[in-house]
Coordinates of C-alpha atoms and ligand atoms in Angstrom, one line a residue:
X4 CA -13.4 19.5 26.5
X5 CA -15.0 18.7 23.2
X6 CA -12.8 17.5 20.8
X7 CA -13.0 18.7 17.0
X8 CA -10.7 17.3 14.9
X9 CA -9.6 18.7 11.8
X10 CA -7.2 17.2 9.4
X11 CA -5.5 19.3 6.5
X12 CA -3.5 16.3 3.8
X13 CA -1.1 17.3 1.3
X14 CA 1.0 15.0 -0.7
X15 CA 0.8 11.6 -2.2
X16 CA -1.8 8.8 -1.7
X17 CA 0.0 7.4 1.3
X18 CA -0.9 10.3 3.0
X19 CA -4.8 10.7 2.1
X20 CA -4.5 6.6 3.1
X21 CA -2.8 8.2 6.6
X22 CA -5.1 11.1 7.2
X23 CA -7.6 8.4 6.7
X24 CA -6.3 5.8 9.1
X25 CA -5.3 8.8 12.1
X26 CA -8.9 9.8 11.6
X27 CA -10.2 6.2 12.3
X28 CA -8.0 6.2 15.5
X29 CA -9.4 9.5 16.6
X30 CA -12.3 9.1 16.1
X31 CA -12.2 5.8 18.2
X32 CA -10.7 7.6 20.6
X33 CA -13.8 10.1 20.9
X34 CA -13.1 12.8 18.4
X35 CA -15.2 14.3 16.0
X36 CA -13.9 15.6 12.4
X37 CA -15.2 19.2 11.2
X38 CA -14.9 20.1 7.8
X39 CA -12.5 23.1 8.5
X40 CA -9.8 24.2 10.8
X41 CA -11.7 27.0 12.2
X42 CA -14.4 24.7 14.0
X43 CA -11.8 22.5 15.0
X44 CA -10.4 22.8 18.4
X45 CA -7.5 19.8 17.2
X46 CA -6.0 21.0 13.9
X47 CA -3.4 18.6 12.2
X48 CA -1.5 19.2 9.0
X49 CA -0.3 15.4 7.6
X50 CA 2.3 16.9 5.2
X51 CA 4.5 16.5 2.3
X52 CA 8.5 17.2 1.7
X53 CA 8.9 16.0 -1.6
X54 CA 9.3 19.4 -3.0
X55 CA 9.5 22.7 -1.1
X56 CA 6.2 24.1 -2.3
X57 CA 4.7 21.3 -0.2
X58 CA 6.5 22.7 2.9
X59 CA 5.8 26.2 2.3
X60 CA 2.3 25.6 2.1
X61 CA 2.9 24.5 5.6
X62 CA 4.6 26.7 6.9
X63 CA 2.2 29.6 5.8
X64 CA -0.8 27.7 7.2
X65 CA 0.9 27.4 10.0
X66 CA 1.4 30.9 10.4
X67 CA -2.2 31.8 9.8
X68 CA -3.2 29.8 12.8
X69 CA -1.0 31.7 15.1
X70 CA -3.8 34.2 15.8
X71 CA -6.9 31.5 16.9
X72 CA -3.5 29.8 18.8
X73 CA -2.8 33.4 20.5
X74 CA -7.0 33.8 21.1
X75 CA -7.3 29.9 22.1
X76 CA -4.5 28.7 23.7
X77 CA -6.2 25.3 24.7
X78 CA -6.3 24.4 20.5
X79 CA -3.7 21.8 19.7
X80 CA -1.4 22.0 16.5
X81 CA -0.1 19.4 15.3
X82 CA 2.4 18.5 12.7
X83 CA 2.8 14.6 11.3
X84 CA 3.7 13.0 8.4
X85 CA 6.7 13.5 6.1
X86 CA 8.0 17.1 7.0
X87 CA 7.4 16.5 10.5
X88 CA 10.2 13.3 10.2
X89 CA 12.4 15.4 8.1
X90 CA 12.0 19.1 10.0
X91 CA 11.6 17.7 13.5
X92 CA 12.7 20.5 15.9
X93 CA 12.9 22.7 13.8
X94 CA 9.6 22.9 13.3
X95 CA 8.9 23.9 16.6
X96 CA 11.5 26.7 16.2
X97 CA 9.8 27.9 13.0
X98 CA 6.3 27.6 14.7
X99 CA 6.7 27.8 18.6
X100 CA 2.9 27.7 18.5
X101 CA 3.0 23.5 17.6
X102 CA 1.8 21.5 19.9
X103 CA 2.7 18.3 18.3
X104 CA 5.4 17.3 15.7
X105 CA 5.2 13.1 14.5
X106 CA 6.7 11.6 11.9
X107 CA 5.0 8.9 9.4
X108 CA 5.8 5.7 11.5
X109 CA 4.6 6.9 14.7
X110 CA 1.1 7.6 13.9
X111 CA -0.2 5.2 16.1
X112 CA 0.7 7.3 18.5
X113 CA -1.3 10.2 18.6
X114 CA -4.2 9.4 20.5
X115 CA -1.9 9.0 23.6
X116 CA 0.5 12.2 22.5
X117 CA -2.7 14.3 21.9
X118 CA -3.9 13.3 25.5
X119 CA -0.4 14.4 27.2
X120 CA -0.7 17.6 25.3
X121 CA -4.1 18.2 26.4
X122 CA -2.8 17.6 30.1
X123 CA -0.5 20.5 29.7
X124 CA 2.8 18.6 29.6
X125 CA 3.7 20.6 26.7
X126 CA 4.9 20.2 23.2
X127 CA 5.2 16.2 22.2
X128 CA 7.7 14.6 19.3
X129 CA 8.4 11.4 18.1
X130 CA 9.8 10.8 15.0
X131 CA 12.0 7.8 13.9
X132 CA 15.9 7.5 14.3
X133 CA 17.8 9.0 10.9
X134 CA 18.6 6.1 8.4
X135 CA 22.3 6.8 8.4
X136 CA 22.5 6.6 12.4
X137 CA 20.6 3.8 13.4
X138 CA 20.6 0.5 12.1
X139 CA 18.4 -0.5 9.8
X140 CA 16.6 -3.6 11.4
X141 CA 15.9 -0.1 14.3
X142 CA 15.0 1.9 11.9
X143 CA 12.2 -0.8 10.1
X144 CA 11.0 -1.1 13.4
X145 CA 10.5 2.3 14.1
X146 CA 8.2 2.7 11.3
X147 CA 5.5 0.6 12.9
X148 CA 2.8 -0.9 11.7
X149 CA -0.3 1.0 11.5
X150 CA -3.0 -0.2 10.4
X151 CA -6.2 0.3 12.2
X152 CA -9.6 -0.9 12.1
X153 CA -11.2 1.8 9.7
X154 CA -14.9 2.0 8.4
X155 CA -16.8 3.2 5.7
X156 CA -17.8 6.5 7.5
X157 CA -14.1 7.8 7.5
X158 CA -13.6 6.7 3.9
X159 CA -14.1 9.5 1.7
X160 CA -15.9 7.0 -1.0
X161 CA -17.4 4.0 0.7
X162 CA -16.7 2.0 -2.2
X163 CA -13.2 2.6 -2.5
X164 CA -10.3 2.4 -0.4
X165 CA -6.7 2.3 -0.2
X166 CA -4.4 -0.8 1.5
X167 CA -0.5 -0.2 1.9
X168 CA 1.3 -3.4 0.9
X169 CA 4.1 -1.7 1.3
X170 CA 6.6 1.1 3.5
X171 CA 9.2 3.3 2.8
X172 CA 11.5 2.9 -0.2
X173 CA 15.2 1.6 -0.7
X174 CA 16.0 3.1 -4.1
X175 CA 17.4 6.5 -3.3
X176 CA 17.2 8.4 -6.4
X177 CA 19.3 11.5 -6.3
X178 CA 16.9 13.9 -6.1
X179 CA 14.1 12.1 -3.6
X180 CA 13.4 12.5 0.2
X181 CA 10.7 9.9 0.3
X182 CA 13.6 7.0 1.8
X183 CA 14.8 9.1 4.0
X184 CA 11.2 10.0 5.3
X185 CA 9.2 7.0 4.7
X186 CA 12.6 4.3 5.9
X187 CA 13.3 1.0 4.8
X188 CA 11.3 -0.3 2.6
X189 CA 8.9 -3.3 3.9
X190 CA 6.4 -5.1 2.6
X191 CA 3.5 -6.3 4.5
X192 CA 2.8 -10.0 4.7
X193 CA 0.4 -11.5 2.0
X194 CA -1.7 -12.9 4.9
X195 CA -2.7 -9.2 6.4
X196 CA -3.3 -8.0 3.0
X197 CA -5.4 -10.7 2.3
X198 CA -7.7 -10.2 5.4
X199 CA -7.8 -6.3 5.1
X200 CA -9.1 -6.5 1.4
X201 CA -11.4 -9.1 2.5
X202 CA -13.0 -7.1 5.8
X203 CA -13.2 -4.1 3.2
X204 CA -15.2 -6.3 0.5
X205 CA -17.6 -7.6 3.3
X206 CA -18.4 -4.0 4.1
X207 CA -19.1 -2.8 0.7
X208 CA -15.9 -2.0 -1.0
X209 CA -15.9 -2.7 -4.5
X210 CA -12.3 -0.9 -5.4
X211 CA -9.0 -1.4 -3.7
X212 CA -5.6 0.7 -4.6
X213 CA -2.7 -1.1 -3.5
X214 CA 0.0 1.6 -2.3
X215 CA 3.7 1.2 -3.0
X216 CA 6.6 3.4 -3.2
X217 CA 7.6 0.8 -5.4
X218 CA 4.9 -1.5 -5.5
X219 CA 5.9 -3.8 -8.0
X220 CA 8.9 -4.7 -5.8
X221 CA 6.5 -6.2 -3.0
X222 CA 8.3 -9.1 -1.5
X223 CA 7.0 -11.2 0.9
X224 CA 9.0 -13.9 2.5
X225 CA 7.7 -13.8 5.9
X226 CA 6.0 -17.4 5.3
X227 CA 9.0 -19.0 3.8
X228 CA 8.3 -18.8 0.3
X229 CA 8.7 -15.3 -1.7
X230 CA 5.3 -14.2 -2.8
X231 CA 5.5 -11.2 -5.1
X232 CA 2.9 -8.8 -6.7
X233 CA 1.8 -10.8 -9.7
X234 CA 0.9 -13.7 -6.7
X235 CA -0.6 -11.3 -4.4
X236 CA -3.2 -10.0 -7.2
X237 CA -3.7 -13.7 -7.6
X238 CA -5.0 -14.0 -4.5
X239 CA -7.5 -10.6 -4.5
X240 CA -9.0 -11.9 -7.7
X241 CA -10.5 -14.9 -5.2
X242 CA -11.9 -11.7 -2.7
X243 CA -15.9 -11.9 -3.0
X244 CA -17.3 -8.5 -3.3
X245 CA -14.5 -7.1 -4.9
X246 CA -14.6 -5.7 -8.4
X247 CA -11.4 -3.7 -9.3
X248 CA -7.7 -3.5 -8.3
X249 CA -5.2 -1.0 -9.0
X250 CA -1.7 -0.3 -8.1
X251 CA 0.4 2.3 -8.0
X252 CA 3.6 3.5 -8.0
X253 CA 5.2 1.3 -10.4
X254 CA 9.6 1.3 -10.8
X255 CA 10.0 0.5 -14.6
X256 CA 13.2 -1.9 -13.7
X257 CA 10.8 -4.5 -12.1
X258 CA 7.7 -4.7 -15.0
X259 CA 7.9 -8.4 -14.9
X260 CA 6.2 -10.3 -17.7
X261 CA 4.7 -12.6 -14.5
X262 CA 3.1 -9.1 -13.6
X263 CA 1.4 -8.0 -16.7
X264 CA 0.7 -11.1 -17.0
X265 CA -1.5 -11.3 -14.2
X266 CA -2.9 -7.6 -15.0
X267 CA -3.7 -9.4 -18.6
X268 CA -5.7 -12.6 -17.0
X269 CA -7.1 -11.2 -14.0
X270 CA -10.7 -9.6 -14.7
X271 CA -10.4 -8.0 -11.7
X272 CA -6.8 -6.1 -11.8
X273 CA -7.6 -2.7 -13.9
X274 CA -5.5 -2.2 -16.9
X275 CA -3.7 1.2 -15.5
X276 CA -0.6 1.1 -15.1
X277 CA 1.7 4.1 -13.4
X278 CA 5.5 4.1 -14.5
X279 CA 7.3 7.2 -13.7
X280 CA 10.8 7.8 -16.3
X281 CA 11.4 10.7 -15.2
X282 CA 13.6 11.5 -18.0
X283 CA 14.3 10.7 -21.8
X284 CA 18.2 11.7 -21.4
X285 CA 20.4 8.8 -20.1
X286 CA 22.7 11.3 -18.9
X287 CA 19.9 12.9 -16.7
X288 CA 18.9 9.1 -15.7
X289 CA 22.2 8.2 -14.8
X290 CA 22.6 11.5 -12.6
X291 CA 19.3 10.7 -11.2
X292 CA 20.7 7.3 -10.3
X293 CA 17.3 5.5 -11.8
X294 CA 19.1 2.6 -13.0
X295 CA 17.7 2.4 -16.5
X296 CA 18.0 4.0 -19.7
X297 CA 15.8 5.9 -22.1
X298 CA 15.6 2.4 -24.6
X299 CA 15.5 0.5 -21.6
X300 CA 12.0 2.6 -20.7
X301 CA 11.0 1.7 -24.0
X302 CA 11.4 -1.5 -24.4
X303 CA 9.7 -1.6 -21.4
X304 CA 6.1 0.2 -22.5
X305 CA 6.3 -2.1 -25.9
X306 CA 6.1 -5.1 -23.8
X307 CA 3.2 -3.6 -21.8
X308 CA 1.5 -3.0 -25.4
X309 CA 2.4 -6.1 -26.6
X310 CA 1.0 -7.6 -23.1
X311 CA -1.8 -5.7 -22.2
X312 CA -2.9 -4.0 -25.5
X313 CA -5.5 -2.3 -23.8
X314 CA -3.2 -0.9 -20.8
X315 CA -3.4 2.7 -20.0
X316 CA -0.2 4.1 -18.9
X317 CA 0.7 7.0 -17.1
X318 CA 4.1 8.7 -16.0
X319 CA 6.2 11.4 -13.9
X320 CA 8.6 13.8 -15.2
X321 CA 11.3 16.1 -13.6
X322 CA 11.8 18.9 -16.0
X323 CA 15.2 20.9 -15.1
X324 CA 16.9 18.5 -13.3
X325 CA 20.7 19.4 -12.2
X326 CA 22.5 20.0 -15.5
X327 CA 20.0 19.1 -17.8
X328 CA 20.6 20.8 -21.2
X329 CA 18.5 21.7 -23.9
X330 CA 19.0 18.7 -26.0
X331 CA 18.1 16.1 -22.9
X332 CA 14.7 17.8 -22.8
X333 CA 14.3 17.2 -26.1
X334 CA 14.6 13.5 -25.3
X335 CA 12.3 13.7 -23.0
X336 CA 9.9 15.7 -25.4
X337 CA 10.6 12.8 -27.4
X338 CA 10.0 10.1 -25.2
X339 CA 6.3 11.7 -24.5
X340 CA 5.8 12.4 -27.8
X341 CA 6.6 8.5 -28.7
X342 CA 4.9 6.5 -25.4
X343 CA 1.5 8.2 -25.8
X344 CA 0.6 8.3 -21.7
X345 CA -2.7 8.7 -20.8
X346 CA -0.9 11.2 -18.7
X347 CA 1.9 12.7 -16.9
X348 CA 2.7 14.6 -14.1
X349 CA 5.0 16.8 -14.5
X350 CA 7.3 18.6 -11.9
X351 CA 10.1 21.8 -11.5
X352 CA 12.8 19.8 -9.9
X353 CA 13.2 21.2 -6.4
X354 CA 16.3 20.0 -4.2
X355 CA 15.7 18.3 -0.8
X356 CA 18.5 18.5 1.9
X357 CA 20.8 15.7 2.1
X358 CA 19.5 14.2 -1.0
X359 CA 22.5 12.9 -3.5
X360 CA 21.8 15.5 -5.8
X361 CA 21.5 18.4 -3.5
X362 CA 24.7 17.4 -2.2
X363 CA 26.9 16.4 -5.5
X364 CA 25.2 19.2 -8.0
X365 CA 24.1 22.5 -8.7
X366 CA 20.7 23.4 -9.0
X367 CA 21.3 24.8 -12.2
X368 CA 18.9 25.1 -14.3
X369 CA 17.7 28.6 -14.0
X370 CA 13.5 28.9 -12.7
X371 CA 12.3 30.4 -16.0
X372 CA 13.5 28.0 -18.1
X373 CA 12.4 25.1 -15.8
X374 CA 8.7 26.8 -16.1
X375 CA 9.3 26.8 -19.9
X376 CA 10.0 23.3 -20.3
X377 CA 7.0 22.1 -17.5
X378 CA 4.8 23.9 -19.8
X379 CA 5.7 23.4 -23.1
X380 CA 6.0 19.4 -21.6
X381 CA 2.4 19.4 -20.3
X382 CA 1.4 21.0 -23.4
X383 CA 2.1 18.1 -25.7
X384 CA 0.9 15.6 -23.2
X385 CA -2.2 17.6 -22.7
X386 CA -2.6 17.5 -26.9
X387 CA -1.8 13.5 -26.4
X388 CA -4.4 12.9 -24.1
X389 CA -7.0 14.7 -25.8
X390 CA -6.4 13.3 -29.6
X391 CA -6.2 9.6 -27.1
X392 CA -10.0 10.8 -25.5
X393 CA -11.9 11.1 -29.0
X394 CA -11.9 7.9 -30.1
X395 CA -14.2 6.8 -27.0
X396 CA -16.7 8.9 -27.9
X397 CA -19.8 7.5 -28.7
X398 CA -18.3 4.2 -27.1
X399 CA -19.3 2.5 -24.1
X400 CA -17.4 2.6 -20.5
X401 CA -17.5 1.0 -17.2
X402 CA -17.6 3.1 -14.3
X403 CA -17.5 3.3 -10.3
X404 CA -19.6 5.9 -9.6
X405 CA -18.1 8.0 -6.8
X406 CA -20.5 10.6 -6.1
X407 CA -21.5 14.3 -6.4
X408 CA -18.7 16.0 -8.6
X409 CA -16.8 18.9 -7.2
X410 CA -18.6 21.6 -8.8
X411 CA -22.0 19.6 -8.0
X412 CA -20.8 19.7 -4.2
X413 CA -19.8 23.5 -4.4
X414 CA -23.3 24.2 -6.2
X415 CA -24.5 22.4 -2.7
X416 CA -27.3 20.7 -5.3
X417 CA -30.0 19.5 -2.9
X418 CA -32.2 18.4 -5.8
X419 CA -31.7 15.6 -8.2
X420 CA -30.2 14.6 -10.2
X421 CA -26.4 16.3 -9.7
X422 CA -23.4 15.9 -11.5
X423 CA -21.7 12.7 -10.7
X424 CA -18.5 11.6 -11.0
X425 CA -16.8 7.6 -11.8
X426 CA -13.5 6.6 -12.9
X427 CA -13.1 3.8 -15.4
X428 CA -10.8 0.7 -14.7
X429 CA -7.9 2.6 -16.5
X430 CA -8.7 5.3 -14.6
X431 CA -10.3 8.1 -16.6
X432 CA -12.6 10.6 -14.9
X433 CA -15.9 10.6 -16.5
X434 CA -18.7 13.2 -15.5
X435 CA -22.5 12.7 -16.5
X436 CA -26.0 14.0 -14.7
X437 CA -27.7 11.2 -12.6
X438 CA -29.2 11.1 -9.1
X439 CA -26.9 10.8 -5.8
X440 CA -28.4 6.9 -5.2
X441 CA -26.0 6.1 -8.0
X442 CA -22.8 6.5 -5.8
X443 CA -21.2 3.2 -5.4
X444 CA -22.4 1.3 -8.1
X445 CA -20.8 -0.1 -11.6
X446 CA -22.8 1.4 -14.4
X447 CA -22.3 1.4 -18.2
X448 CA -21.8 4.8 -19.6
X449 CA -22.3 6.0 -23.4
X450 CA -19.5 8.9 -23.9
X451 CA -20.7 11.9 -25.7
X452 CA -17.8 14.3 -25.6
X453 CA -14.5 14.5 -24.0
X454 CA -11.9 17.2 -23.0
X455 CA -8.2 16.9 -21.7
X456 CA -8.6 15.1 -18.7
X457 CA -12.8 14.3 -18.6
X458 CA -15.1 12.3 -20.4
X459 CA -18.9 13.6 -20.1
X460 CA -21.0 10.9 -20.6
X461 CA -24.8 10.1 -20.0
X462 CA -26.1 6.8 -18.1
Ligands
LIG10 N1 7.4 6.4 -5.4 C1 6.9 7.1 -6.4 C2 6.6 8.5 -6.2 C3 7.6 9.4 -5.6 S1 7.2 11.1 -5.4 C4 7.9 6.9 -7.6 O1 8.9 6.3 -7.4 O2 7.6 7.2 -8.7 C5 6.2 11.4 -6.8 C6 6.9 12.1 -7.9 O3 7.5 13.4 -7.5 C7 8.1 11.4 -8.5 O4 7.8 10.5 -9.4 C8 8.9 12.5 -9.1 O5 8.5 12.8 -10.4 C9 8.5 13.8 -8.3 N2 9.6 14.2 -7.4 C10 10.3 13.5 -6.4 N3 11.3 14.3 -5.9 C11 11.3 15.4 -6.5 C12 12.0 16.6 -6.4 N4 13.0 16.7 -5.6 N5 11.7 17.7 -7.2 C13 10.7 17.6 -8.1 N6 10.0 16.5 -8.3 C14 10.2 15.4 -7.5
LIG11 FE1 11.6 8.4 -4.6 FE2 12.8 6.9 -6.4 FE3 11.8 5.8 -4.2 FE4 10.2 6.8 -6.0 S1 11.7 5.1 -6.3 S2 10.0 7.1 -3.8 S3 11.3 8.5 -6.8 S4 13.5 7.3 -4.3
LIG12 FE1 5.2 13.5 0.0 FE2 5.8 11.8 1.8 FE3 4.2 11.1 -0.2 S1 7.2 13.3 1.0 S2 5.0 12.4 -1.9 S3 3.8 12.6 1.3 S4 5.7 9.9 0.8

């Protein structure tokens, strides 16, 4: 049987770094990846439960592949990721036609699950034990390491890629599902890190995210002494090859000084800095259980400013949060208005099962007036990142070229030049006309006009 594997990711960076690293396995394992789920003969779905549109856009895939299922019986579905540790069963229930249902720490499993599938000894789950009913030195090992040997080829850009530092997440804000999904969180030793970034830089990689739930709370004591963050970009600066770090997500309780400082001295570490608030109202934060305060937040971005000058900074926002009146949107409105984020993502709050706020509050906030305030939200960040855009026009940035933009690649331009697109250490997209060879290299770029989220330059 041939075996055409296609992978469908929603959700958050530590799922395209997933897909990514399943795809490496599989591929080892004699696969080949399509480019859609109807040449594929293996079709998985790495998914997302961190608000129920994620899900449902699941669930209805799922349902459109019930046909080809019906007409091809021998096709595997398979479910992995975040829904499948939170649905589990249920998923098969919704979805008899799944073949396969694994959570996030048993991904080094598939290969081996796919095979026993394949030899017809039906549907295959493993997921990890629930947080509350195992305990939690189980439940850390349950979310196994996985972290195979990958390669350019399955690397969407060559010249970038992604390294976890870190698992699963021990903060437990009311509304999240990410610590019950993800588990404990762990951080990987310095050592590993270390070598990963380095086997990347030897094959070409100029750009490395380091993923975190909470990155800057990486901790590593596994040699004795505590090596945290601000020491572990110490030691990527040294990588040879290497040109940029980032990090992301960052908690605004643990901005150390020793941090920025480290972001400030090292040429390599990309001024860009992600700090969800969340919220302006205290009363929201408190209810959220974020462990800071609005002034709190803000004294926090003034000492970026004052550390980093240069520092673009970018946020999350829940907009209609369990009791959240009028007037504690207008301290979030105020808050944007105030911290001038390059930009912010903003969300409809959606409850999650056996989250602290699904279980203490009403979702109460009724859906029109949670669309009204996402909009009217992104509307004043949108008019804050474009007035923050204009002054780099004319001026000159440095960019990572990643390749062909989207609308080059839907154009399917054979000829040259294209469109190409590069992100700037502080992470703005910038779009300008130059040929494909271009992809992978650092290149100074004169900006001749910006919109909301794009700066067109020319090489
Ligand atoms: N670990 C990161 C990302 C968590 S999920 C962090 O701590 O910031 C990404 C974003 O989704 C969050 O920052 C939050 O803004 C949003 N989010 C999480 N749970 C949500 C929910 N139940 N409803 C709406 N948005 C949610
Ligand atoms: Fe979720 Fe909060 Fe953890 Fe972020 S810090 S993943 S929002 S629980
Ligand atoms: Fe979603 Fe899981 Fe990431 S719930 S946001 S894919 S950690």
């Amino acid at each position: 049987m041939s075996k055409r594997l296609y992978i469908e990711t929603v959700g958050c960076q530590m799922n395209v770094l997933d897909s990514e690293l399943v795809a490496a396995e599989l591929l080892d394992a004699g696969y080949e990846l399509v480019g859609s789920a109807r040449e594929a003969d293996t079709v998985l779905f790495n998914t997302c439960s961190v608000r129920q549109h994620a899900e449902d856009k699941i669930y209805s895939a799922l349902g459109r592949l019930k046909h080809v299922k019906d007409r091809h019986p021998q096709n595997i579905i398979g479910v992995i990721g975040c829904m499948a540790q939170k649905d589990q069963q249920m998923i098969f229930r919704r979805a008899p036609h799944v073949d396969l249902v694994v959570g996030p720490g048993q991904l080094g499993r598939i290969a081996a699950l796919l095979e026993r599938v394949a030899a017809g000894d039906g549907p295959q789950m493993e997921v990890s034990p629930d947080r509350n009913s195992a305990d939690r030195a189980a439940v850390e090992r349950s979310f196994a390491r996985f972290e195979p040997l990958r390669t350019a080829k399955v690397r969407p850009v060559p010249h970038q890629a992604m390294v976890r530092i870190m698992f699963g997440c021990d903060k437990f804000c009311a509304y999240c599902i990410v610590p019950s999904v993800r588990g404990p969180e762990q951080s990987r030793p310095a050592e590993q890190i270390e070598t990963e970034v380095r086997r990347l830089a030897e094959q070409g990689c100029l750009e490395v995210t380091l993923l975190g739930q909470t990155v800057n709370s990486y901790r590593d004591r596994s040699s004795g002494r505590t090596i945290r963050l601000a020491d572990l970009l110490y030691r990527l600066q040294e990588v040879e090859g290497l040109r940029r770090v980032k990090f992301v997500t960052n908690h605004p309780r643990q901005m150390t000084t020793e941090l920025l400082e480290a972001v400030r001295d090292l040429p390599k570490v990309s001024p860009y800095l992600h700090v969800p608030a969340q919220s302006g109202s205290n009363r929201v934060l408190r209810r959220m259980k974020r462990g800071y305060t609005a002034e709190a937040y803000r004294k926090m971005l003034a000492h970026i400013r004052q550390t980093v000058p240069q520092a673009a900074i970018t946020s999350d926002f829940i907009v209609g949060f369990c009791g959240e009146t009028e007037d504690d949107f207008r301290q979030t409105v105020d808050l944007v208005c105030g911290a001038r984020f390059k930009n912010s993502f903003i969300f409809k709050y959606s409850p999650r099962p056996k989250t602290r706020a699904a279980e203490l509050y009403d979702d109460d906030v009724p859906h029109d007036v949670k669309r009204r305030r996402n909009n009217e939200l992104l509307a004043i960040q949108n008019a804050i990142s474009l007035e923050d855009n204009q002054p780099l026009v004319g001026r000159t940035v440095e960019i990572l070229v990643e390749g062909p933009s989207k609308a080059a690649r839907r154009r399917g331009a054979a000829g040259e030049p294209t469109q190409l697109v590069g992100r700037t250490t502080c992470d703005r997209i910038v779009v300008f006309d130059g040929p494909k060879h271009l992809t992978g290299k650092i290149l100074q770029v004169m900006i001749e006009k910006v919109d909301v989220f794009t700066l067109f330059g020319c090489p």
